[in-house]
mmCIF file of C-alpha atoms in Angstrom:
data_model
loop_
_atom_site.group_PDB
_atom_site.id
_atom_site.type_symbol
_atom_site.label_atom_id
_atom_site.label_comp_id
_atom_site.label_asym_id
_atom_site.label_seq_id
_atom_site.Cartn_x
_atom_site.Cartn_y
_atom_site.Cartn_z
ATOM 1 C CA UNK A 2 -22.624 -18.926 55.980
ATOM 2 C CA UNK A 3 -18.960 -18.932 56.565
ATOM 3 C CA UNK A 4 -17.313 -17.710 59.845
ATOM 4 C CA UNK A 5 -13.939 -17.357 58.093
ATOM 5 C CA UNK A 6 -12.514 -14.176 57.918
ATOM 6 C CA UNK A 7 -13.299 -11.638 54.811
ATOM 7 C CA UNK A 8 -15.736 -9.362 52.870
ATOM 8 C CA UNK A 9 -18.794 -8.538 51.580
ATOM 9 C CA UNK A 10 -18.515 -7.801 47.663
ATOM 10 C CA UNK A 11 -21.839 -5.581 46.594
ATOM 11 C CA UNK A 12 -22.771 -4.916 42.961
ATOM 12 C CA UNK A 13 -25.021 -2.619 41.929
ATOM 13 C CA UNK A 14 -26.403 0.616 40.741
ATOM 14 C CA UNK A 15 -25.124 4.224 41.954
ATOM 15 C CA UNK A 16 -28.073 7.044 41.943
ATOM 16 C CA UNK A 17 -28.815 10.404 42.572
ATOM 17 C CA UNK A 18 -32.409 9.827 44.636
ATOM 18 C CA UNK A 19 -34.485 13.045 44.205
ATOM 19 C CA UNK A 20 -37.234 12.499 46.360
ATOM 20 C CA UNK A 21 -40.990 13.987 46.103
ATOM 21 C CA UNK A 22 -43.295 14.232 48.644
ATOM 22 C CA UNK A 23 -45.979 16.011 47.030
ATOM 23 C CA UNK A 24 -49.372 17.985 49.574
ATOM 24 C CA UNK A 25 -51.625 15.606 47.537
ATOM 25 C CA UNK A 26 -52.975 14.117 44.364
ATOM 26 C CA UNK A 27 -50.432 15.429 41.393
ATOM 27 C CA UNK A 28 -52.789 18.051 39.223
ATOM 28 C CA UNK A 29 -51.662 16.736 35.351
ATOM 29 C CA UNK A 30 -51.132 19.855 33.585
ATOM 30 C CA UNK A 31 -50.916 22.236 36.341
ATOM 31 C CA UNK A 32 -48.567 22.982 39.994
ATOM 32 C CA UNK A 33 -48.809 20.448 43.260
ATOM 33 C CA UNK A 34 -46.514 22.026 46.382
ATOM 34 C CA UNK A 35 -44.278 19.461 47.130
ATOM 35 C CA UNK A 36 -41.076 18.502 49.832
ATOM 36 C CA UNK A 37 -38.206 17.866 47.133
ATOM 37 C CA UNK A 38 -34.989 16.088 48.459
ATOM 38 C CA UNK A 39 -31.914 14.990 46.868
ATOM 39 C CA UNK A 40 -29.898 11.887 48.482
ATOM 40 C CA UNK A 41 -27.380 9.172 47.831
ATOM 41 C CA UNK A 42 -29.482 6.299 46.768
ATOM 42 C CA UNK A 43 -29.253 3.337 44.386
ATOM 43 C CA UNK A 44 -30.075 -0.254 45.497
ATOM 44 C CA UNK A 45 -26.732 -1.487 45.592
ATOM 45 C CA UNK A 46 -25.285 1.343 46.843
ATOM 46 C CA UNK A 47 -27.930 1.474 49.766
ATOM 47 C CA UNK A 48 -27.292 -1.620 50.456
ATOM 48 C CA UNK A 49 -23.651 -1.369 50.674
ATOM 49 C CA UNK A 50 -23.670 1.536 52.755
ATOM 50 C CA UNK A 51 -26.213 -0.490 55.442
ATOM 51 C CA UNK A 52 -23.714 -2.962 55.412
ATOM 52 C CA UNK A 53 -20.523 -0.758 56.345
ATOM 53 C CA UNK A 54 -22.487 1.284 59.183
ATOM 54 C CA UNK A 55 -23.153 -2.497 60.792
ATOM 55 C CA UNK A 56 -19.369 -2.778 60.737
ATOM 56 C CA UNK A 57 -19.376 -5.589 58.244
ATOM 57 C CA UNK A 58 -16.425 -5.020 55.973
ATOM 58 C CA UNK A 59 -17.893 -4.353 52.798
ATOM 59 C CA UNK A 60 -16.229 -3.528 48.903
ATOM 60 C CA UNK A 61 -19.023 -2.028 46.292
ATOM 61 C CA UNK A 62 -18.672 -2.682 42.548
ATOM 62 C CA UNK A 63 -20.449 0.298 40.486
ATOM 63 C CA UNK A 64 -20.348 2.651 37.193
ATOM 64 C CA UNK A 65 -20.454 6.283 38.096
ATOM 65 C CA UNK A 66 -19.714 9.302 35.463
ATOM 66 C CA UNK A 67 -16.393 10.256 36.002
ATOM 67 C CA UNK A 68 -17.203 13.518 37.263
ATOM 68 C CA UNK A 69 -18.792 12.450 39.972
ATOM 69 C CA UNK A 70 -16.156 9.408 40.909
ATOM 70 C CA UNK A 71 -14.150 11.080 43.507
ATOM 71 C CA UNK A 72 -17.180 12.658 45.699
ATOM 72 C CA UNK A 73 -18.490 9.776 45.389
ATOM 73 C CA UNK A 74 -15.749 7.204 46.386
ATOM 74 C CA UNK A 75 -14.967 9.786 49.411
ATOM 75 C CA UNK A 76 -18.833 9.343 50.712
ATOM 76 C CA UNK A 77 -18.760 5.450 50.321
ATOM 77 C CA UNK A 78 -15.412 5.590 52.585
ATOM 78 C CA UNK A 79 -17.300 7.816 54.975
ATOM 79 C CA UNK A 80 -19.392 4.727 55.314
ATOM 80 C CA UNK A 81 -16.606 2.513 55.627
ATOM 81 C CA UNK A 82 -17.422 0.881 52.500
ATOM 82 C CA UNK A 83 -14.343 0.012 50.341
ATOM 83 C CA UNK A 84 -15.463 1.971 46.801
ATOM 84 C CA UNK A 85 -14.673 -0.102 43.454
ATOM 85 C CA UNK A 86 -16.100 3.022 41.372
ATOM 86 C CA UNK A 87 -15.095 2.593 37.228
ATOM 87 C CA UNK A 88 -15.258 5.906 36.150
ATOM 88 C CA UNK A 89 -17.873 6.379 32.561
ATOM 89 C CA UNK A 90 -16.348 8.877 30.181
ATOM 90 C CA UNK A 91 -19.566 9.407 28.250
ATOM 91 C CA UNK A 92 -22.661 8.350 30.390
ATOM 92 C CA UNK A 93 -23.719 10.432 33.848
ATOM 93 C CA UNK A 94 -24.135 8.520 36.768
ATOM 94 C CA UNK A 95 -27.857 7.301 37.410
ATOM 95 C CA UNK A 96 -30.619 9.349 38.144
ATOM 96 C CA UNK A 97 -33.591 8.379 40.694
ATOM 97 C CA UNK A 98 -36.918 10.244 41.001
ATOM 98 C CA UNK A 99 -39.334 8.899 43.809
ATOM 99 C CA UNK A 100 -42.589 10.309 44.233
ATOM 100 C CA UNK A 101 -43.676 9.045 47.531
ATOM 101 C CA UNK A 102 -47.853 8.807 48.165
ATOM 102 C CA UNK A 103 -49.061 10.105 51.623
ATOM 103 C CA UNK A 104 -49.320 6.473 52.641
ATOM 104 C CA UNK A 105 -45.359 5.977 52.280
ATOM 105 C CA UNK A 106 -45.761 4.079 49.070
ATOM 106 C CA UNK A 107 -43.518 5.026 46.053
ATOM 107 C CA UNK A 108 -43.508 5.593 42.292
ATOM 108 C CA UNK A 109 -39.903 5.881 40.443
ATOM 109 C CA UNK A 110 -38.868 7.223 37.211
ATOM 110 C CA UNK A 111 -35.481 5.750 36.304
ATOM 111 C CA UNK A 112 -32.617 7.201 34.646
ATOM 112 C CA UNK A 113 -29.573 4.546 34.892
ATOM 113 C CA UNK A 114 -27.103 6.348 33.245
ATOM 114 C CA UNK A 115 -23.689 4.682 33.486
ATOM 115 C CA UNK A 116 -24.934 1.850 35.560
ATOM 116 C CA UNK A 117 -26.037 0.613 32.148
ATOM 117 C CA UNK A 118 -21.907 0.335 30.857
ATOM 118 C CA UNK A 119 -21.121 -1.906 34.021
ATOM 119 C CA UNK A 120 -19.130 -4.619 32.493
ATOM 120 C CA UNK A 121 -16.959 -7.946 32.647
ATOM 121 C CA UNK A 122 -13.734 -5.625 32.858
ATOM 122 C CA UNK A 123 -15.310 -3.994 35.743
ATOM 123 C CA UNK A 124 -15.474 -7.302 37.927
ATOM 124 C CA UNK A 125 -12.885 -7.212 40.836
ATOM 125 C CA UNK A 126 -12.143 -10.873 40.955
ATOM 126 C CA UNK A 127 -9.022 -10.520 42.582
ATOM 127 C CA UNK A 128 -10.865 -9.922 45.786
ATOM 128 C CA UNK A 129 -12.754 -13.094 45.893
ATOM 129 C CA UNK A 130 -10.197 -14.543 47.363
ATOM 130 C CA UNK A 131 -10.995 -12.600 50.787
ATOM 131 C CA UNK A 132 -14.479 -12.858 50.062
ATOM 132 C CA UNK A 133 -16.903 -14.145 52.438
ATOM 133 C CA UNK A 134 -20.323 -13.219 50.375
ATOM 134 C CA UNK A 135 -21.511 -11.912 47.086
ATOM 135 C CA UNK A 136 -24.504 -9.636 46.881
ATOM 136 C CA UNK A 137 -25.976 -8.753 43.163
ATOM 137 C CA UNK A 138 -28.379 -6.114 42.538
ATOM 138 C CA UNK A 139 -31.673 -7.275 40.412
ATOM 139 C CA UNK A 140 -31.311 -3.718 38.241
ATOM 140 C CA UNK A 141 -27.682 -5.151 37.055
ATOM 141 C CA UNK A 142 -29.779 -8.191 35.882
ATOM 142 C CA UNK A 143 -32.085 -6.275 33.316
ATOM 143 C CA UNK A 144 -29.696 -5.319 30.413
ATOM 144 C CA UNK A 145 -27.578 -6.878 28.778
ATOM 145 C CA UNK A 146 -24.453 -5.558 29.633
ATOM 146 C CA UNK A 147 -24.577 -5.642 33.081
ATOM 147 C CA UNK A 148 -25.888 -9.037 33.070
ATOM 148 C CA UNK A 149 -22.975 -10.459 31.759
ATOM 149 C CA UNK A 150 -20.704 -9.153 34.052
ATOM 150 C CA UNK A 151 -22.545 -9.808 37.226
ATOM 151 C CA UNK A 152 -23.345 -13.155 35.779
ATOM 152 C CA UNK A 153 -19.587 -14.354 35.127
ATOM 153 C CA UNK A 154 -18.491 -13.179 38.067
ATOM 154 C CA UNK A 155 -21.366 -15.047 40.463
ATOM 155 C CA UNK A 156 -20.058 -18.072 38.657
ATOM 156 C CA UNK A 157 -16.409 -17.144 39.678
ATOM 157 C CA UNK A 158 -17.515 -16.799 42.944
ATOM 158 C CA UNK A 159 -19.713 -20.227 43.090
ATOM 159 C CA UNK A 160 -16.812 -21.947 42.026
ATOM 160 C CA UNK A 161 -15.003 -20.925 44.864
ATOM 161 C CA UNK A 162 -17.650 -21.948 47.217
ATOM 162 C CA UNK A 163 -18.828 -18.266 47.666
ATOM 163 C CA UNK A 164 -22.597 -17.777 48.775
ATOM 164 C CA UNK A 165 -24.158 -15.482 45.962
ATOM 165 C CA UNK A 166 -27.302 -13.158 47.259
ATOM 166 C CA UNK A 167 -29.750 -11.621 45.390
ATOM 167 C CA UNK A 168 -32.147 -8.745 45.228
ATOM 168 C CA UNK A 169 -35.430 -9.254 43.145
ATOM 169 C CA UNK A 170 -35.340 -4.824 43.091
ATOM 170 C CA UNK A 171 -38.183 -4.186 40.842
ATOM 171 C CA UNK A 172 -41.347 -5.863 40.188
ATOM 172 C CA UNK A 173 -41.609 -3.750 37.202
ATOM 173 C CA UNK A 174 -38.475 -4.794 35.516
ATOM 174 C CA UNK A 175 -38.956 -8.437 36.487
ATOM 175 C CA UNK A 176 -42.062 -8.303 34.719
ATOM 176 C CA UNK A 177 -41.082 -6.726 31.686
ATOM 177 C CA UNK A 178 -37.903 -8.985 31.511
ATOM 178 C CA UNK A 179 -40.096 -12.002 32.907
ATOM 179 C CA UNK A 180 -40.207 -14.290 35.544
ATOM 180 C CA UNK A 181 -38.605 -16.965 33.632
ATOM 181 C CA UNK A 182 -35.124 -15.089 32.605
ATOM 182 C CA UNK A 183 -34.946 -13.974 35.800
ATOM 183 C CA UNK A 184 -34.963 -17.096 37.722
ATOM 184 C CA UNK A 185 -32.784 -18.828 34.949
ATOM 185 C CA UNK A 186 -30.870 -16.031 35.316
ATOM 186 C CA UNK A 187 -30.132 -16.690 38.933
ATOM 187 C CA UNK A 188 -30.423 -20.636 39.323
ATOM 188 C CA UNK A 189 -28.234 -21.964 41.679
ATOM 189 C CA UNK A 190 -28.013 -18.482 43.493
ATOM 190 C CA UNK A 191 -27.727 -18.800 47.548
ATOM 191 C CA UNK A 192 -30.607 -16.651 48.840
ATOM 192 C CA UNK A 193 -33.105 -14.305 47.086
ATOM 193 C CA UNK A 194 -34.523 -11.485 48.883
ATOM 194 C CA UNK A 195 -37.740 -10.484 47.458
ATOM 195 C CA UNK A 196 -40.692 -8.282 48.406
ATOM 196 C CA UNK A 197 -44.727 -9.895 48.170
ATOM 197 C CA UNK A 198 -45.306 -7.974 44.795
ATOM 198 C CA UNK A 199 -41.450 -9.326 43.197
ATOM 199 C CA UNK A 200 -42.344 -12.839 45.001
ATOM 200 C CA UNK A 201 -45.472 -12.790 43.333
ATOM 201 C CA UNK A 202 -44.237 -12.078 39.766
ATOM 202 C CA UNK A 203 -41.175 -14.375 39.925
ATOM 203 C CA UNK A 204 -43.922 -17.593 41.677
ATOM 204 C CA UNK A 205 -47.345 -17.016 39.722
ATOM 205 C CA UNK A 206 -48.130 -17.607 43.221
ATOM 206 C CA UNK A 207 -50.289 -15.188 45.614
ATOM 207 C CA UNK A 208 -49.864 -17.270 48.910
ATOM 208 C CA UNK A 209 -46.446 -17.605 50.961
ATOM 209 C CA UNK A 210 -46.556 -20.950 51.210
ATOM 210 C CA UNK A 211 -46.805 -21.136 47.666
ATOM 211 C CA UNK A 212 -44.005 -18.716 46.851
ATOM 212 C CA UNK A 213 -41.787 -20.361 49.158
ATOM 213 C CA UNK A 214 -42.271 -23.925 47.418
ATOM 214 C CA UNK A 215 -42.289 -22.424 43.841
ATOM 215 C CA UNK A 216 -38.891 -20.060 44.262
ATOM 216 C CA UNK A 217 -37.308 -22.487 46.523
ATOM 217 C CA UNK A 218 -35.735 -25.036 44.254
ATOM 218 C CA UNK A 219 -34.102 -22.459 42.270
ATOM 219 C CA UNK A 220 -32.582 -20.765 45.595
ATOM 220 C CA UNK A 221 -31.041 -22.375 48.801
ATOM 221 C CA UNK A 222 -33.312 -20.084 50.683
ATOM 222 C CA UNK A 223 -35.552 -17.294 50.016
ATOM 223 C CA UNK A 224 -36.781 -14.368 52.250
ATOM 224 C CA UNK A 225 -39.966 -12.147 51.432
ATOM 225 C CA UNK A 226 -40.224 -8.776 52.973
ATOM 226 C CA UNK A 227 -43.771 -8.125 53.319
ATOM 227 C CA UNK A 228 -43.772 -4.363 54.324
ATOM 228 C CA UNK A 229 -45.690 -3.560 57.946
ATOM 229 C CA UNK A 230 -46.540 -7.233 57.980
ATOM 230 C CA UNK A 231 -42.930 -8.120 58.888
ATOM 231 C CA UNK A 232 -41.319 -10.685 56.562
ATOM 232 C CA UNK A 233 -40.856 -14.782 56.267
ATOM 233 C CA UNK A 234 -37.458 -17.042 55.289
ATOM 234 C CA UNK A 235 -38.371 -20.383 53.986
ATOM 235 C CA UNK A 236 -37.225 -23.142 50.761
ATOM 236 C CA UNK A 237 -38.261 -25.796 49.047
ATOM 237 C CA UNK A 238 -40.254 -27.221 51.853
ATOM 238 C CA UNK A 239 -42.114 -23.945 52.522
ATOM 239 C CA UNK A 240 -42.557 -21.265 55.315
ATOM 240 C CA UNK A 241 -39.640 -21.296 58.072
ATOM 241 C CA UNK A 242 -40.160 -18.657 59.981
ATOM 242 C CA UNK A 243 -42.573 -15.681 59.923
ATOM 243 C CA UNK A 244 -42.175 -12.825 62.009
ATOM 244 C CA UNK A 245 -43.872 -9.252 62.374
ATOM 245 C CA UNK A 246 -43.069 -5.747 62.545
ATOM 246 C CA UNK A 247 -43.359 -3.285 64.977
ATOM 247 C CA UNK A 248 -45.647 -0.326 64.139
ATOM 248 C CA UNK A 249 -44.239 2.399 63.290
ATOM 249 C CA UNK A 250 -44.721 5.957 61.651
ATOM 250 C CA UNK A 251 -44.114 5.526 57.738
ATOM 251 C CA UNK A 252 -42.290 8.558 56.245
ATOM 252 C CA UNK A 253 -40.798 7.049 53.239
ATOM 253 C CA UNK A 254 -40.217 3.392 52.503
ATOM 254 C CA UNK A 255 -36.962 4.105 50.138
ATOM 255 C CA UNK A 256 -34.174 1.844 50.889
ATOM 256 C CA UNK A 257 -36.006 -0.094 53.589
ATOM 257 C CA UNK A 258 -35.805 -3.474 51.657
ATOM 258 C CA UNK A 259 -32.087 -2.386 51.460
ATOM 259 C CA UNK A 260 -31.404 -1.768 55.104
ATOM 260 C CA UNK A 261 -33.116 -5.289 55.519
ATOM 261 C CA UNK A 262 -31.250 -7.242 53.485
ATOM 262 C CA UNK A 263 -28.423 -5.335 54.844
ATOM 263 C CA UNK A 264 -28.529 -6.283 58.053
ATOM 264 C CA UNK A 265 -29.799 -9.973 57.681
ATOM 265 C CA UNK A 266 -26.507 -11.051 55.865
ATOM 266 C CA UNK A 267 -24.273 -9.083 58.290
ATOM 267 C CA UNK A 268 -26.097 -10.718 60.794
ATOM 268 C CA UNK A 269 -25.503 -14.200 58.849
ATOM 269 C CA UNK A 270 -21.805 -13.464 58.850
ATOM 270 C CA UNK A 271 -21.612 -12.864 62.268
ATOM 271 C CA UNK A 272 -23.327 -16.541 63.443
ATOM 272 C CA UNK A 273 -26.545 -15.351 63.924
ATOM 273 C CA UNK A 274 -29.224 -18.142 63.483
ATOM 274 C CA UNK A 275 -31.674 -17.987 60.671
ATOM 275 C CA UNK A 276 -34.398 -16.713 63.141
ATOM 276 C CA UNK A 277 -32.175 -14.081 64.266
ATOM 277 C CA UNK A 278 -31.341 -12.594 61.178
ATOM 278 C CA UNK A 279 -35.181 -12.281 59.989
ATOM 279 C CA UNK A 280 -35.965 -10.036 63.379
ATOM 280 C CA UNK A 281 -32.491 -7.689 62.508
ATOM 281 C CA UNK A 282 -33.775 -7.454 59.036
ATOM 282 C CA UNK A 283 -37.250 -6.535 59.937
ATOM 283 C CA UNK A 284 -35.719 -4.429 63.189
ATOM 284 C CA UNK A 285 -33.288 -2.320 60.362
ATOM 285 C CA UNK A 286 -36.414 -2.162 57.980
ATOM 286 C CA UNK A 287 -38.552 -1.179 60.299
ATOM 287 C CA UNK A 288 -36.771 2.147 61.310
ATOM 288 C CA UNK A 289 -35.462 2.738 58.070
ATOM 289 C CA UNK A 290 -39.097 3.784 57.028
ATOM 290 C CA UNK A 291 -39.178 6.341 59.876
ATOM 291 C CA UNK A 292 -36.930 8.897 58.062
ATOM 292 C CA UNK A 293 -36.124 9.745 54.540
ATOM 293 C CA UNK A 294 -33.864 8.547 52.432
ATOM 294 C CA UNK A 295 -32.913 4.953 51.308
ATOM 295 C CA UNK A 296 -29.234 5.473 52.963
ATOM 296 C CA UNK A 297 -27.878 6.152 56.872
ATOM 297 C CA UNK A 298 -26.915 9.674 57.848
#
């Protein structure tokens, strides 16, 4: 990447994350005693936020119901994220409910709300100009609407030489959508960050390797978190580097793939070889599961 001066631009999903830890198995039809906690979440937004609390100057594109802009935009700044909030007369702002197993492993139930109205107005692509990196949600890749805008504007920024990240996000979406759309979707795209069950769905493949040489043509580079087994970088020509994580006590795994990504492309902006920013990623992963919430206090 660049080591010119300038931003990060993030686009992406705002949520309210209601989190449920519940004392076991959920009893259909009857009560379960559970820890309920409501946070700041959203992929995009997570991983803006990561990015600001590294110190890497950061702007993040979103829809939010206008009620909620200004609370909003005065968090994000708390972060020292730059907030490009468009404010949704009619829709709320997104809605998140994880239910998290005993093992740290989550379910989600997805409300998008205004998210779903992000569009080609919305772009800011006056600040390309001071833009150093563009980082695209997966969610704003499965409607329409979104699409489009995040779409035109990676192509604004391609043109202009700008490295365009993405986030796989959800296996589930990627398979309803399909593997196909999705990569077509994002040909040409600098670097996808995926996890092994989005890797697997977007390749056909269940091996690294094989990931790595089927999603490689359609990406300069490709890295695969692969949860308490660290995470790999690789292309075209396979496996680069593979690296492990420490142990550590899972709590909740929300926004750890976000905190990752996070801090492998501020890492990238700030020189750091390839090898280098795997170990930050998996390092900011890694004690992002330790503690609840997808965001940093």
């Amino acid at each position: 990447m660049s080591e010119a001066p300038g931003r990060v631009i993030v686009i992406g999903d705002v949520m309210t994350d209601v989190i449920v830890i519940p004392e076991g198995p959920l009893v259909r039809g009857s009560d379960r005693r559970a820890q309920i906690t409501q946070r700041p979440g959203g992929s995009g937004a997570n991983q803006a936020v990561w990015l600001g609390a590294m110190g890497t100057p950061v702007s993040f594109v979103a829809r939010v119901g206008a009620k909620d802009k200004p609370h909003l935009e005065a968090y994000l700044r708390g972060f020292h994220v730059d907030p490009i909030l468009i404010a949704d007369p009619a829709r709320p702002s997104g809605i998140l409910v994880t239910i998290v197993d005993p093992d740290g492993e989550r379910s989600f139930l997805t409300d998008r709300g205004a998210n779903l109205a992000l569009s080609l107005s919305d772009m800011p692509v006056w600040l390309l100009e001071e833009t150093r990196c563009v980082v695209v949600s997966g969610y704003s890749l499965f409607a329409e609407q979104p699409r489009a805008a995040v779409r035109w504007m990676a192509d604004e920024a391609r043109a202009r030489g700008i490295p365009v990240v993405v986030d796989a996000a959800s296996v589930g979406f990627v398979e309803e959508v399909g593997a196909s759309r999705f990569l077509e979707w994002t040909k040409g795209f600098t670097t996808l960050f995926a996890n092994e069950d989005e890797a697997q769905a977007l390749s056909g493949r269940g091996d690294l390797e094989g990931q790595m040489r089927a999603l490689g043509p359609n990406y300069g580079r490709v890295v695969i978190k692969l949860g308490a087994a660290g995470a790999a970088v690789g292309d075209a020509t396979g496996v680069t580097f593979r690296l492990p994580a420490p142990v550590v006590e899972v709590i909740d795994t929300t926004g750890a793939g976000d905190a990752f990504a996070a801090a492998f492309i501020s890492a990238g902006l700030a020189g750091v070889d390839v090898e280098g920013c795997l170990r930050r990623g998996i390092e900011a992963g890694s004690a992002a599961v330790t503690r609840i919430g997808g965001q940093p206090e």
